Tab-separated table of C-alpha atoms and ligand atoms in Angstrom:
chain	number	residue	atom	x	y	z
L	1	UNK	CA	149.901	121.319	76.555
L	2	UNK	CA	148.884	122.412	79.983
L	3	UNK	CA	145.693	120.298	80.341
L	4	UNK	CA	144.345	116.989	79.129
L	5	UNK	CA	141.872	117.182	76.248
L	6	UNK	CA	138.392	118.071	77.579
L	7	UNK	CA	135.689	118.168	74.859
L	8	UNK	CA	132.191	117.238	75.996
L	9	UNK	CA	130.779	117.539	72.508
L	10	UNK	CA	132.920	114.608	71.387
L	11	UNK	CA	130.630	111.556	70.812
L	12	UNK	CA	131.839	108.024	71.600
L	13	UNK	CA	131.345	104.477	70.444
L	14	UNK	CA	131.034	102.416	73.603
L	15	UNK	CA	130.805	98.662	73.930
L	16	UNK	CA	128.218	98.277	76.688
L	17	UNK	CA	127.819	95.159	78.782
L	18	UNK	CA	125.281	96.018	81.462
L	19	UNK	CA	125.749	92.737	83.313
L	20	UNK	CA	129.483	93.340	83.591
L	21	UNK	CA	128.899	96.922	84.694
L	22	UNK	CA	126.392	95.817	87.352
L	23	UNK	CA	128.428	92.879	88.636
L	24	UNK	CA	127.320	89.316	89.423
L	25	UNK	CA	126.305	90.276	92.980
L	26	UNK	CA	124.031	93.138	91.959
L	27	UNK	CA	120.327	92.943	92.762
L	28	UNK	CA	119.323	93.241	89.109
L	29	UNK	CA	121.545	90.332	88.015
L	30	UNK	CA	120.306	88.118	90.873
L	31	UNK	CA	116.657	88.987	90.137
L	32	UNK	CA	117.326	88.222	86.484
L	33	UNK	CA	118.669	84.783	87.422
L	34	UNK	CA	115.700	84.029	89.685
L	35	UNK	CA	113.083	84.890	87.072
L	36	UNK	CA	115.001	82.962	84.407
L	37	UNK	CA	114.542	79.677	86.308
L	38	UNK	CA	110.787	80.179	86.867
L	39	UNK	CA	108.210	78.507	84.680
L	40	UNK	CA	106.238	81.308	83.005
L	41	UNK	CA	104.601	79.070	80.399
L	42	UNK	CA	101.175	79.915	81.879
L	43	UNK	CA	101.698	83.515	80.781
L	44	UNK	CA	103.474	82.656	77.527
L	45	UNK	CA	100.626	80.352	76.417
L	46	UNK	CA	98.112	83.147	76.653
L	47	UNK	CA	99.781	85.167	73.884
L	48	UNK	CA	98.637	84.787	70.273
L	49	UNK	CA	100.950	84.173	67.333
L	50	UNK	CA	99.106	86.834	65.345
L	51	UNK	CA	99.627	90.580	65.675
L	52	UNK	CA	102.673	92.550	66.722
L	53	UNK	CA	105.211	90.570	68.766
L	54	UNK	CA	104.712	91.308	72.459
L	55	UNK	CA	107.368	92.029	75.081
L	56	UNK	CA	108.657	88.732	76.469
L	57	UNK	CA	106.830	87.774	79.716
L	58	UNK	CA	110.196	87.122	81.370
L	59	UNK	CA	111.315	90.678	80.582
L	60	UNK	CA	107.980	92.064	81.832
L	61	UNK	CA	108.128	90.038	85.025
L	62	UNK	CA	111.754	91.031	85.699
L	63	UNK	CA	111.027	94.735	85.150
L	64	UNK	CA	107.900	94.765	87.337
L	65	UNK	CA	109.418	92.752	90.187
L	66	UNK	CA	112.543	94.905	90.104
L	67	UNK	CA	110.224	97.953	90.286
L	68	UNK	CA	108.464	96.632	93.402
L	69	UNK	CA	111.838	95.640	94.828
L	70	UNK	CA	113.200	99.157	94.364
L	71	UNK	CA	109.992	100.933	95.470
L	72	UNK	CA	108.623	102.010	92.054
L	73	UNK	CA	105.117	100.619	92.031
L	74	UNK	CA	103.353	102.286	89.118
L	75	UNK	CA	104.006	102.007	85.388
L	76	UNK	CA	104.777	105.733	85.089
L	77	UNK	CA	107.386	105.990	87.899
L	78	UNK	CA	109.041	102.882	86.504
L	79	UNK	CA	109.157	104.329	82.986
L	80	UNK	CA	110.623	107.576	84.323
L	81	UNK	CA	113.238	105.579	86.226
L	82	UNK	CA	114.307	103.530	83.226
L	83	UNK	CA	116.762	106.044	81.654
L	84	UNK	CA	118.728	106.409	84.899
L	85	UNK	CA	118.666	102.856	86.186
L	86	UNK	CA	121.268	100.467	84.852
L	87	UNK	CA	119.358	97.540	86.385
L	88	UNK	CA	116.226	98.371	84.396
L	89	UNK	CA	118.251	98.851	81.244
L	90	UNK	CA	119.815	95.427	81.725
L	91	UNK	CA	116.542	93.650	82.574
L	92	UNK	CA	114.666	95.232	79.673
L	93	UNK	CA	117.629	94.828	77.321
L	94	UNK	CA	117.051	98.494	76.420
L	95	UNK	CA	113.649	97.692	74.967
L	96	UNK	CA	111.493	99.228	77.667
L	97	UNK	CA	107.697	98.899	77.574
L	98	UNK	CA	105.565	102.007	78.107
L	99	UNK	CA	103.615	102.504	81.333
L	100	UNK	CA	100.337	101.256	79.804
L	101	UNK	CA	101.926	97.953	78.801
L	102	UNK	CA	103.309	97.526	82.327
L	103	UNK	CA	99.948	98.299	83.942
L	104	UNK	CA	98.059	96.007	81.560
L	105	UNK	CA	100.441	93.128	82.269
L	106	UNK	CA	99.772	93.378	86.012
L	107	UNK	CA	96.032	93.407	85.447
L	108	UNK	CA	95.839	90.736	82.719
L	109	UNK	CA	97.914	88.092	84.503
L	110	UNK	CA	96.495	88.180	88.016
L	111	UNK	CA	96.328	84.398	88.477
L	112	UNK	CA	99.713	83.825	86.878
L	113	UNK	CA	101.303	86.428	89.191
L	114	UNK	CA	99.931	84.467	92.177
L	115	UNK	CA	101.535	81.381	90.636
L	116	UNK	CA	104.872	83.230	90.377
L	117	UNK	CA	104.581	84.036	94.098
L	118	UNK	CA	104.210	80.302	94.801
L	119	UNK	CA	107.240	79.507	92.613
L	120	UNK	CA	109.450	82.093	94.338
L	121	UNK	CA	108.311	80.615	97.646
L	122	UNK	CA	109.386	77.174	96.431
L	123	UNK	CA	112.771	78.680	95.602
L	124	UNK	CA	112.959	79.946	99.219
L	125	UNK	CA	112.148	76.421	100.383
L	126	UNK	CA	114.824	74.982	98.098
L	127	UNK	CA	117.327	77.435	99.616
L	128	UNK	CA	116.317	76.241	103.121
L	129	UNK	CA	114.818	79.553	104.102
L	130	UNK	CA	111.599	78.182	105.621
L	131	UNK	CA	111.992	76.716	109.103
L	132	UNK	CA	108.406	75.435	109.554
L	133	UNK	CA	108.730	76.271	113.262
L	134	UNK	CA	106.615	79.392	113.864
L	135	UNK	CA	104.068	80.840	111.468
L	136	UNK	CA	102.801	84.328	112.314
L	137	UNK	CA	99.580	85.657	110.835
L	138	UNK	CA	98.652	89.327	110.727
L	139	UNK	CA	96.889	91.892	108.580
L	140	UNK	CA	97.763	95.465	107.703
L	141	UNK	CA	95.467	98.198	106.440
L	142	UNK	CA	96.675	99.698	103.180
L	143	UNK	CA	95.040	102.725	101.595
L	144	UNK	CA	92.978	102.104	98.508
L	145	UNK	CA	93.509	104.291	95.473
L	146	UNK	CA	90.298	106.070	96.369
L	147	UNK	CA	89.128	109.455	97.547
L	148	UNK	CA	87.668	109.424	101.060
L	149	UNK	CA	85.170	112.151	100.050
L	150	UNK	CA	83.786	109.864	97.375
L	151	UNK	CA	82.458	107.550	100.053
L	152	UNK	CA	78.711	108.054	99.952
L	153	UNK	CA	75.603	106.535	101.425
L	154	UNK	CA	72.315	106.208	99.542
L	155	UNK	CA	71.093	109.580	100.802
L	156	UNK	CA	74.265	111.330	99.583
L	157	UNK	CA	74.086	109.615	96.203
L	158	UNK	CA	70.441	110.638	95.702
L	159	UNK	CA	71.257	114.209	96.661
L	160	UNK	CA	74.060	114.386	94.114
L	161	UNK	CA	71.849	112.779	91.462
L	162	UNK	CA	69.243	115.489	91.975
L	163	UNK	CA	71.905	118.163	91.645
L	164	UNK	CA	73.222	116.668	88.404
L	165	UNK	CA	69.693	116.352	86.998
L	166	UNK	CA	69.160	120.077	87.591
L	167	UNK	CA	72.520	120.959	86.030
L	168	UNK	CA	71.776	118.799	82.972
L	169	UNK	CA	68.365	120.390	82.534
L	170	UNK	CA	69.824	123.889	82.793
L	171	UNK	CA	72.539	122.976	80.329
L	172	UNK	CA	70.115	121.607	77.750
L	173	UNK	CA	67.852	124.656	78.016
L	174	UNK	CA	70.664	127.183	77.652
L	175	UNK	CA	71.116	128.996	74.345
L	176	UNK	CA	74.720	129.121	73.314
L	177	UNK	CA	76.849	130.136	70.361
L	178	UNK	CA	78.797	127.631	68.244
L	179	UNK	CA	81.970	127.587	70.378
L	180	UNK	CA	80.006	127.316	73.594
L	181	UNK	CA	78.111	124.370	72.082
L	182	UNK	CA	81.348	122.371	72.023
L	183	UNK	CA	82.033	123.140	75.672
L	184	UNK	CA	78.431	122.248	76.473
L	185	UNK	CA	78.871	118.865	74.825
L	186	UNK	CA	81.988	118.087	76.905
L	187	UNK	CA	80.273	119.225	80.114
L	188	UNK	CA	77.145	117.207	79.297
L	189	UNK	CA	79.169	114.031	78.696
L	190	UNK	CA	81.018	114.521	81.971
L	191	UNK	CA	77.773	114.956	83.912
L	192	UNK	CA	76.186	111.949	82.218
L	193	UNK	CA	79.183	109.775	83.061
L	194	UNK	CA	78.946	110.829	86.694
L	195	UNK	CA	75.217	110.174	86.668
L	196	UNK	CA	75.773	106.644	85.361
L	197	UNK	CA	78.291	105.965	88.129
L	198	UNK	CA	75.864	107.274	90.754
L	199	UNK	CA	73.029	105.150	89.385
L	200	UNK	CA	75.196	102.007	89.533
L	201	UNK	CA	76.253	102.861	93.084
L	202	UNK	CA	72.640	103.481	94.167
L	203	UNK	CA	71.574	100.162	92.654
L	204	UNK	CA	74.342	98.251	94.468
L	205	UNK	CA	73.548	99.961	97.755
L	206	UNK	CA	69.835	99.157	97.432
L	207	UNK	CA	70.699	95.512	96.706
L	208	UNK	CA	72.919	95.484	99.817
L	209	UNK	CA	69.965	96.722	101.900
L	210	UNK	CA	71.035	100.356	102.311
L	211	UNK	CA	67.466	101.696	102.234
L	212	UNK	CA	67.118	103.356	105.647
L	213	UNK	CA	70.680	102.421	106.642
L	214	UNK	CA	72.944	105.475	106.369
L	215	UNK	CA	75.983	103.596	107.594
L	216	UNK	CA	76.231	101.512	104.429
L	217	UNK	CA	78.505	103.398	102.048
L	218	UNK	CA	79.935	103.021	98.574
L	219	UNK	CA	83.155	104.523	97.325
L	220	UNK	CA	82.698	105.925	93.853
L	221	UNK	CA	86.436	105.850	93.025
L	222	UNK	CA	87.086	102.281	94.165
L	223	UNK	CA	83.799	100.545	94.991
L	224	UNK	CA	85.556	97.472	96.439
L	225	UNK	CA	87.404	99.479	99.106
L	226	UNK	CA	85.895	99.968	102.550
L	227	UNK	CA	86.284	102.616	105.220
L	228	UNK	CA	88.627	101.166	107.847
L	229	UNK	CA	90.417	102.491	110.881
L	230	UNK	CA	94.201	102.193	110.705
L	231	UNK	CA	96.588	101.813	113.677
L	232	UNK	CA	96.550	105.580	114.290
L	233	UNK	CA	92.761	105.584	114.323
L	234	UNK	CA	92.488	107.378	110.956
L	235	UNK	CA	89.495	106.442	108.822
L	236	UNK	CA	90.221	105.862	105.141
L	237	UNK	CA	89.031	103.800	102.191
L	238	UNK	CA	91.370	100.858	102.744
L	239	UNK	CA	92.012	97.213	102.062
L	240	UNK	CA	93.069	94.674	104.668
L	241	UNK	CA	96.187	92.794	103.488
L	242	UNK	CA	96.619	89.426	105.233
L	243	UNK	CA	100.062	87.842	105.593
L	244	UNK	CA	101.556	84.645	106.964
L	245	UNK	CA	105.262	84.796	107.751
L	246	UNK	CA	107.759	82.085	108.636
L	247	UNK	CA	110.103	83.166	111.425
L	248	UNK	CA	113.404	81.798	110.087
L	249	UNK	CA	114.046	84.632	107.584
L	250	UNK	CA	110.633	86.356	107.592
L	251	UNK	CA	109.680	84.775	104.307
L	252	UNK	CA	106.063	85.412	103.347
L	253	UNK	CA	104.318	82.093	102.853
L	254	UNK	CA	100.844	83.353	101.892
L	255	UNK	CA	99.100	86.653	101.220
L	256	UNK	CA	95.523	87.670	100.550
L	257	UNK	CA	93.844	91.056	100.365
L	258	UNK	CA	90.311	91.312	101.723
L	259	UNK	CA	87.916	94.221	102.004
L	260	UNK	CA	86.578	93.600	105.474
L	261	UNK	CA	88.257	95.494	108.315
L	262	UNK	CA	88.169	92.604	110.768
L	263	UNK	CA	90.796	89.833	110.845
L	264	UNK	CA	88.210	87.546	112.349
L	265	UNK	CA	87.622	84.392	110.270
L	266	UNK	CA	91.022	84.740	108.559
L	267	UNK	CA	93.031	82.470	110.880
L	268	UNK	CA	92.215	79.074	109.344
L	269	UNK	CA	92.032	80.149	105.660
L	270	UNK	CA	95.420	81.885	105.907
L	271	UNK	CA	97.027	78.995	107.776
L	272	UNK	CA	95.685	76.575	105.138
L	273	UNK	CA	96.851	78.797	102.285
L	274	UNK	CA	100.361	78.840	103.744
L	275	UNK	CA	100.268	75.053	104.055
L	276	UNK	CA	99.094	74.713	100.456
L	277	UNK	CA	101.875	77.013	99.191
L	278	UNK	CA	104.710	75.482	101.210
L	279	UNK	CA	103.514	71.883	101.231
L	280	UNK	CA	103.740	71.465	105.040
L	281	UNK	CA	102.146	72.824	108.187
L	282	UNK	CA	104.144	74.802	110.752
L	283	UNK	CA	104.775	73.479	114.248
L	284	UNK	CA	103.234	76.606	115.834
L	285	UNK	CA	100.744	79.144	114.498
L	286	UNK	CA	100.676	82.589	116.128
L	287	UNK	CA	98.166	85.406	115.754
L	288	UNK	CA	96.884	88.338	117.786
L	289	UNK	CA	93.493	88.546	119.480
L	290	UNK	CA	91.888	90.048	116.359
L	291	UNK	CA	91.867	86.517	114.920
L	292	UNK	CA	89.968	84.920	117.755
L	293	UNK	CA	86.336	84.610	118.577
L	294	UNK	CA	84.750	82.125	120.960
L	295	UNK	CA	84.267	79.382	118.393
L	296	UNK	CA	87.833	79.685	117.109
L	297	UNK	CA	89.223	78.257	120.342
L	298	UNK	CA	87.496	74.893	120.087
L	299	UNK	CA	88.424	74.685	116.395
L	300	UNK	CA	92.045	75.397	117.284
L	301	UNK	CA	92.025	72.576	119.841
L	302	UNK	CA	90.578	70.205	117.246
L	303	UNK	CA	93.270	70.936	114.633
L	304	UNK	CA	96.060	68.359	115.079
L	305	UNK	CA	98.334	69.836	112.376
L	306	UNK	CA	99.696	72.756	114.417
L	307	UNK	CA	99.829	74.230	117.919
L	308	UNK	CA	98.027	77.568	118.104
L	309	UNK	CA	99.079	80.558	120.182
L	310	UNK	CA	96.230	83.072	119.941
L	311	UNK	CA	95.025	85.167	122.892
L	312	UNK	CA	91.382	86.113	123.351
L	313	UNK	CA	90.355	89.754	123.271
L	314	UNK	CA	90.277	90.286	127.039
L	315	UNK	CA	93.186	88.102	128.088
L	316	UNK	CA	95.573	90.925	128.949
L	317	UNK	CA	93.030	93.469	130.255
L	318	UNK	CA	91.252	90.973	132.503
L	319	UNK	CA	94.508	89.928	134.184
L	320	UNK	CA	94.643	93.064	136.318
L	321	UNK	CA	90.907	93.439	136.690
L	322	UNK	CA	89.700	91.484	139.673
L	323	UNK	CA	86.066	92.217	138.754
L	324	UNK	CA	86.379	90.486	135.417
L	325	UNK	CA	84.335	87.283	135.157
L	326	UNK	CA	87.561	85.392	134.540
L	327	UNK	CA	88.618	86.094	138.111
L	328	UNK	CA	85.395	84.879	139.733
L	329	UNK	CA	85.865	81.523	141.462
L	330	UNK	CA	83.723	78.571	140.413
L	331	UNK	CA	82.422	75.980	142.807
L	332	UNK	CA	81.251	72.967	140.822
L	333	UNK	CA	79.409	71.114	143.576
L	334	UNK	CA	76.889	73.908	143.947
L	335	UNK	CA	77.315	75.226	140.385
L	336	UNK	CA	77.921	78.756	141.638
L	337	UNK	CA	80.532	81.483	141.144
L	338	UNK	CA	81.978	83.666	143.888
L	339	UNK	CA	82.758	87.329	143.270
L	340	UNK	CA	85.798	89.065	144.887
L	341	UNK	CA	83.547	90.176	147.794
L	342	UNK	CA	82.578	86.563	148.427
L	343	UNK	CA	79.031	86.950	147.108
L	344	UNK	CA	77.452	84.019	145.323
L	345	UNK	CA	76.353	84.159	141.646
L	346	UNK	CA	73.761	81.478	141.062
L	347	UNK	CA	72.675	79.886	137.800
L	348	UNK	CA	69.595	81.617	136.343
L	349	UNK	CA	69.037	80.225	132.862
L	350	UNK	CA	70.561	79.132	129.576
L	351	UNK	CA	70.297	81.641	126.740
L	352	UNK	CA	71.722	82.498	123.301
L	353	UNK	CA	73.724	85.585	122.291
L	354	UNK	CA	73.393	87.585	119.059
L	355	UNK	CA	75.705	85.114	117.267
L	356	UNK	CA	73.503	82.188	118.308
L	357	UNK	CA	76.018	80.885	120.854
L	358	UNK	CA	74.587	79.298	123.937
L	359	UNK	CA	75.658	80.518	127.370
L	360	UNK	CA	74.749	80.021	131.037
L	361	UNK	CA	73.704	83.113	132.937
L	362	UNK	CA	74.704	83.535	136.597
L	363	UNK	CA	73.578	86.387	138.864
L	364	UNK	CA	74.186	87.657	142.398
L	365	UNK	CA	71.273	88.163	144.725
L	366	UNK	CA	72.326	91.507	146.124
L	367	UNK	CA	74.884	93.987	144.853
L	368	UNK	CA	73.117	97.108	146.150
L	369	UNK	CA	74.930	97.028	149.483
L	370	UNK	CA	78.349	96.254	148.086
L	371	UNK	CA	81.075	98.897	148.606
L	372	UNK	CA	82.691	98.277	145.241
L	373	UNK	CA	79.519	98.042	143.178
L	374	UNK	CA	80.477	100.995	140.962
L	375	UNK	CA	83.739	99.357	140.028
L	376	UNK	CA	82.202	95.964	139.426
L	377	UNK	CA	78.670	96.450	138.149
L	378	UNK	CA	79.735	98.509	135.135
L	379	UNK	CA	81.049	95.244	133.782
L	380	UNK	CA	77.581	93.806	133.938
L	381	UNK	CA	75.508	93.750	130.773
L	382	UNK	CA	72.411	93.939	132.907
L	383	UNK	CA	71.318	97.534	132.511
L	384	UNK	CA	67.660	96.840	133.367
L	385	UNK	CA	65.937	97.422	136.668
L	386	UNK	CA	67.658	94.457	138.334
L	387	UNK	CA	71.055	95.902	139.160
L	388	UNK	CA	72.747	92.766	140.380
L	389	UNK	CA	75.899	91.596	138.646
L	390	UNK	CA	75.515	88.909	135.996
L	391	UNK	CA	78.076	86.865	134.127
L	392	UNK	CA	77.689	84.798	130.957
L	393	UNK	CA	79.562	81.509	130.887
L	394	UNK	CA	80.089	79.843	127.506
L	395	UNK	CA	81.074	76.209	126.900
L	396	UNK	CA	84.010	77.622	124.861
L	397	UNK	CA	85.361	79.398	127.966
L	398	UNK	CA	87.158	76.224	129.005
L	399	UNK	CA	89.148	76.174	125.752
L	400	UNK	CA	89.906	79.883	126.241
L	401	UNK	CA	91.194	79.159	129.758
L	402	UNK	CA	93.475	76.421	128.419
L	403	UNK	CA	94.807	78.807	125.764
L	404	UNK	CA	95.452	81.462	128.432
L	405	UNK	CA	97.359	78.934	130.492
L	406	UNK	CA	99.453	77.938	127.495
L	407	UNK	CA	100.234	81.561	126.617
L	408	UNK	CA	101.090	82.328	130.238
L	409	UNK	CA	103.559	79.473	130.533
L	410	UNK	CA	107.302	80.166	130.173
L	411	UNK	CA	107.481	78.398	126.793
L	412	UNK	CA	104.208	79.931	125.614
L	413	UNK	CA	105.438	83.448	126.323
L	414	UNK	CA	108.695	82.775	124.490
L	415	UNK	CA	106.911	81.366	121.440
L	416	UNK	CA	104.269	84.106	121.298
L	417	UNK	CA	106.980	86.796	121.433
L	418	UNK	CA	108.224	85.540	118.058
L	419	UNK	CA	105.091	87.021	116.447
L	420	UNK	CA	106.173	90.564	117.322
L	421	UNK	CA	109.583	90.169	115.738
L	422	UNK	CA	108.318	88.324	112.675
L	423	UNK	CA	105.220	89.845	111.202
L	424	UNK	CA	105.236	93.355	112.706
L	425	UNK	CA	108.599	94.312	111.103
L	426	UNK	CA	107.213	93.111	107.781
L	427	UNK	CA	104.506	95.796	107.888
L	428	UNK	CA	107.071	98.424	108.806
L	429	UNK	CA	109.392	97.315	106.031
L	430	UNK	CA	106.677	97.365	103.367
L	431	UNK	CA	105.117	100.667	104.354
L	432	UNK	CA	107.971	102.721	105.842
L	433	UNK	CA	111.092	101.406	104.114
L	434	UNK	CA	109.641	100.499	100.707
L	435	UNK	CA	107.036	103.259	100.732
L	436	UNK	CA	104.091	101.052	99.830
L	437	UNK	CA	101.392	103.044	101.607
L	438	UNK	CA	98.719	102.929	98.921
L	439	UNK	CA	97.589	100.564	96.205
L	440	UNK	CA	98.074	101.832	92.674
L	441	UNK	CA	95.343	99.653	91.159
L	442	UNK	CA	91.633	99.626	91.969
L	443	UNK	CA	89.293	96.717	92.700
L	444	UNK	CA	89.741	93.701	94.967
L	445	UNK	CA	91.127	91.373	92.281
L	446	UNK	CA	93.615	93.903	90.988
L	447	UNK	CA	94.895	94.911	94.428
L	448	UNK	CA	95.407	91.220	95.158
L	449	UNK	CA	97.586	90.959	92.075
L	450	UNK	CA	99.512	94.044	93.161
L	451	UNK	CA	100.005	92.694	96.673
L	452	UNK	CA	101.290	89.418	95.247
L	453	UNK	CA	103.944	91.407	93.360
L	454	UNK	CA	104.889	93.192	96.559
L	455	UNK	CA	105.124	89.832	98.352
L	456	UNK	CA	107.304	88.393	95.555
L	457	UNK	CA	109.625	91.429	95.854
L	458	UNK	CA	109.751	90.904	99.634
L	459	UNK	CA	110.777	87.243	99.306
L	460	UNK	CA	113.264	88.089	96.559
L	461	UNK	CA	114.829	90.641	98.920
L	462	UNK	CA	115.096	88.002	101.659
L	463	UNK	CA	116.840	85.617	99.252
L	464	UNK	CA	119.341	88.286	98.170
L	465	UNK	CA	119.929	89.378	101.756
L	466	UNK	CA	120.404	85.964	103.341
L	467	UNK	CA	121.082	83.397	100.632
L	468	UNK	CA	122.796	85.157	97.726
L	469	UNK	CA	125.647	82.632	97.577
L	470	UNK	CA	123.329	79.629	97.792
L	471	UNK	CA	121.202	81.198	95.064
L	472	UNK	CA	124.192	81.622	92.771
L	473	UNK	CA	125.092	77.953	93.243
L	474	UNK	CA	121.484	76.951	92.605
L	475	UNK	CA	121.362	79.045	89.414
L	476	UNK	CA	124.685	77.613	88.219
L	477	UNK	CA	123.379	74.053	88.720
L	478	UNK	CA	120.124	74.910	86.965
L	479	UNK	CA	122.108	76.279	84.014
L	480	UNK	CA	124.165	73.020	83.855
L	481	UNK	CA	121.006	70.900	83.823
L	482	UNK	CA	119.483	73.073	81.093
J	501	SF4	S1	79.052	94.393	142.929
J	501	SF4	FE1	78.130	92.443	143.353
J	501	SF4	S2	79.327	90.973	142.178
J	501	SF4	FE2	80.485	92.858	142.266
J	501	SF4	S3	81.888	92.587	143.955
J	501	SF4	FE3	80.082	93.631	144.743
J	501	SF4	S4	78.740	92.030	145.467
J	501	SF4	FE4	80.292	91.083	144.161
């Protein structure tokens, strides 16, 4: 015989052992081990004894986390992947749930998924992956599963309602044959559903005070999303995903998705959430200027649990701007400031800004004859008939100055640099490498659950990448104890 037997129609009996085929170092086997040692009784207890037996929560959790780990975020892509992916076949034990079951699990166990995040974080702590040295806080804008053109203000909603009313009236008045009647029924139902959605949106907008305010908008696809500007300046219906990251192995210690574009007011809640999850505060807490407002600085000084490194919004721009108020010299004996031209700014009065914060107003007596007035006076808020330069001095400015000094010191610079290499790569990894550029689910609660899954997958990846051997030892010990 010239050739070996080659018959593709020949069927085979094969003894399959997926674990053996994958190997003990494979991602799927390690993920399997990690989920096995977690306590999922919170999920298990919510199932009833009656009815058809459900998929085991451990199997569901393994499949979903493996999906987020591999970059398959929806139930459908995961189901399509199943046939080809040995890891999914192993984790599901060849009993794979359909996409609806996967999606329902993510939605039904929101709180329990957050609890799983905390347990995986504890595993990171057990494997000595949290250094408690530097904690970086930052947010990233992630697209909502919503159509930007479905973002409407009250005027737009009323206009569309009128249009639908006319269409419905025309439809009801039309005389049609039997077959057309069926089509009419489908069309009518569709229009009525849209009308109901518009009415709900109009009601919510009125309650939010949108009457006469065209800027207030409501997204009809995902009402919880908000129009936000991303890093490239593109406006989209987005969510703002907040993260705190430890710098030792870039382990995520806390996450929270909010629907306000600003990071302001997130510094202390996120720092506390991280502390709650990990059980200890970090030595240093780092965040960019988006997290600071005037009041934050005094609060930061009064928090003894950590050392903050957070610049104010004008710290870097004012450095090279000699006409910035920060570069005016103060003379405390006379209580006056001196501008770069040596002109005096004298105290005028105490006042309050739009946020209710008190400040002291200082003003020059003559800027009209100054050679650099066009460079300097544009900084002045005084656009009235008095064209002399004014500056507002807040009691919180002293705390801001101390923070600037700290950040400008050799050690301060070194510590603050850690932020760039800790939390910024996390955003790149999630969005560019893993492809998570849009939420699959809709609504603030559901996207939070989804982001928790993404965060679990991130920490799982860090464990596999940096502590696979320690994990295997830990799992072996856990198996002995059990
Ligand atoms: S414009 Fe007024 S405050 Fe500014 S440098 Fe000239 S004199 Fe000084």
